[in-house]
């Protein structure tokens, strides 16, 4: 099995990033009890479950926003957005994090450290 979560992130009240995350459910007892509304997923995994990101791969495309994503990001359907696919390996064997991100970069650029 896996854990699945979604996030819609805002910058100055503008929906900027929609993310779908899948985490292989390997030794994460009571993970669903954590409040991730304003907390970092990676910090939560590290602090409570001793999970560290060791390496990752990220692929980025410019795509046309479909109906679902255009509604979430408040952009016109078909408008160009960034689509990223990530896979991250951790210090725990077989615990892998997969993310699919959709970004409206019209007002803000995307920057990340991991």
Short mmCIF file of C-alpha atoms in Angstrom, two decimals:
data_model
loop_
_atom_site.label_atom_id
_atom_site.label_comp_id
_atom_site.label_asym_id
_atom_site.label_seq_id
_atom_site.Cartn_x
_atom_site.Cartn_y
_atom_site.Cartn_z
CA UNK A 1 0.00 0.00 0.00
CA UNK A 2 0.88 3.63 -0.03
CA UNK A 3 -0.08 6.89 1.59
CA UNK A 4 -1.60 9.53 -0.68
CA UNK A 5 -1.92 13.23 0.01
CA UNK A 6 -2.61 16.36 -1.99
CA UNK A 7 -1.69 19.97 -1.32
CA UNK A 8 -2.67 23.22 -2.90
CA UNK A 9 -0.15 25.92 -2.06
CA UNK A 10 -0.81 29.65 -2.25
CA UNK A 11 1.47 32.68 -2.58
CA UNK A 12 -0.24 35.95 -1.60
CA UNK A 13 -3.68 34.32 -1.97
CA UNK A 14 -2.85 33.08 -5.50
CA UNK A 15 -3.00 29.29 -6.00
CA UNK A 16 0.47 28.55 -7.30
CA UNK A 17 1.26 24.87 -6.85
CA UNK A 18 -0.86 21.72 -6.72
CA UNK A 19 0.91 18.57 -5.56
CA UNK A 20 -0.04 14.90 -5.38
CA UNK A 21 2.29 12.81 -3.22
CA UNK A 22 2.52 9.05 -2.83
CA UNK A 23 4.62 7.50 -0.05
CA UNK A 24 5.21 3.80 0.12
CA UNK A 25 3.69 2.79 3.46
CA UNK A 26 6.76 1.20 5.01
CA UNK A 27 7.04 1.48 8.78
CA UNK A 28 5.27 4.84 9.24
CA UNK A 29 3.06 4.15 12.25
CA UNK A 30 0.35 6.76 12.87
CA UNK A 31 1.64 8.96 10.06
CA UNK A 32 -1.89 10.07 9.20
CA UNK A 33 -2.23 11.69 12.63
CA UNK A 34 0.28 14.43 11.69
CA UNK A 35 -1.11 17.82 10.71
CA UNK A 36 0.65 18.81 7.49
CA UNK A 37 -1.44 21.90 6.81
CA UNK A 38 1.39 24.31 7.66
CA UNK A 39 4.21 21.85 8.28
CA UNK A 40 6.87 20.47 5.99
CA UNK A 41 6.34 16.90 4.85
CA UNK A 42 10.09 16.24 4.84
CA UNK A 43 10.56 17.76 8.32
CA UNK A 44 7.66 15.68 9.66
CA UNK A 45 9.05 12.48 8.16
CA UNK A 46 12.47 13.24 9.62
CA UNK A 47 11.40 14.39 13.07
CA UNK A 48 8.83 11.69 13.85
CA UNK A 49 9.87 8.78 11.66
CA UNK A 50 13.64 9.28 11.14
CA UNK A 51 13.18 9.33 7.36
CA UNK A 52 15.75 11.31 5.39
CA UNK A 53 15.75 12.08 1.68
CA UNK A 54 18.98 10.64 0.24
CA UNK A 55 18.63 11.33 -3.47
CA UNK A 56 16.02 12.15 -6.02
CA UNK A 57 15.16 12.63 -9.64
CA UNK A 58 12.99 15.40 -11.05
CA UNK A 59 11.61 15.74 -14.56
CA UNK A 60 9.97 18.98 -15.73
CA UNK A 61 7.64 19.66 -18.67
CA UNK A 62 5.60 22.59 -19.91
CA UNK A 63 2.05 21.29 -20.43
CA UNK A 64 -1.41 22.67 -21.12
CA UNK A 65 -3.58 22.83 -17.98
CA UNK A 66 -6.41 20.31 -18.05
CA UNK A 67 -9.84 21.10 -16.56
CA UNK A 68 -9.05 19.82 -13.04
CA UNK A 69 -5.70 21.60 -12.73
CA UNK A 70 -6.95 24.82 -14.34
CA UNK A 71 -9.76 24.94 -11.76
CA UNK A 72 -7.36 24.32 -8.87
CA UNK A 73 -4.79 26.90 -10.03
CA UNK A 74 -7.38 29.44 -11.23
CA UNK A 75 -5.99 29.58 -14.76
CA UNK A 76 -7.66 29.15 -18.13
CA UNK A 77 -7.92 25.59 -19.40
CA UNK A 78 -5.12 24.99 -21.91
CA UNK A 79 -2.86 27.65 -20.37
CA UNK A 80 0.80 26.57 -20.14
CA UNK A 81 1.87 25.39 -16.68
CA UNK A 82 4.85 23.46 -15.34
CA UNK A 83 4.41 19.78 -14.59
CA UNK A 84 7.06 18.05 -12.47
CA UNK A 85 7.47 14.40 -11.61
CA UNK A 86 9.72 13.52 -8.69
CA UNK A 87 10.94 10.30 -7.16
CA UNK A 88 12.96 10.44 -3.95
CA UNK A 89 14.86 7.66 -2.26
CA UNK A 90 15.19 7.68 1.51
CA UNK A 91 17.43 6.18 4.16
CA UNK A 92 14.82 3.44 4.70
CA UNK A 93 14.92 0.58 2.19
CA UNK A 94 11.81 0.47 -0.01
CA UNK A 95 10.40 3.75 1.38
CA UNK A 96 10.13 5.94 -1.71
CA UNK A 97 8.31 9.23 -2.18
CA UNK A 98 6.70 10.06 -5.53
CA UNK A 99 5.29 13.49 -6.32
CA UNK A 100 3.41 15.00 -9.24
CA UNK A 101 3.39 18.80 -9.17
CA UNK A 102 1.56 21.38 -11.29
CA UNK A 103 2.76 24.98 -11.07
CA UNK A 104 1.36 28.28 -12.22
CA UNK A 105 4.50 30.36 -12.77
CA UNK A 106 2.79 33.41 -14.26
CA UNK A 107 3.44 35.53 -11.14
CA UNK A 108 6.08 33.53 -9.22
CA UNK A 109 8.95 31.24 -10.10
CA UNK A 110 9.47 27.83 -8.50
CA UNK A 111 12.52 27.22 -6.34
CA UNK A 112 13.29 24.17 -4.27
CA UNK A 113 16.06 22.71 -2.16
CA UNK A 114 16.36 19.03 -1.32
#
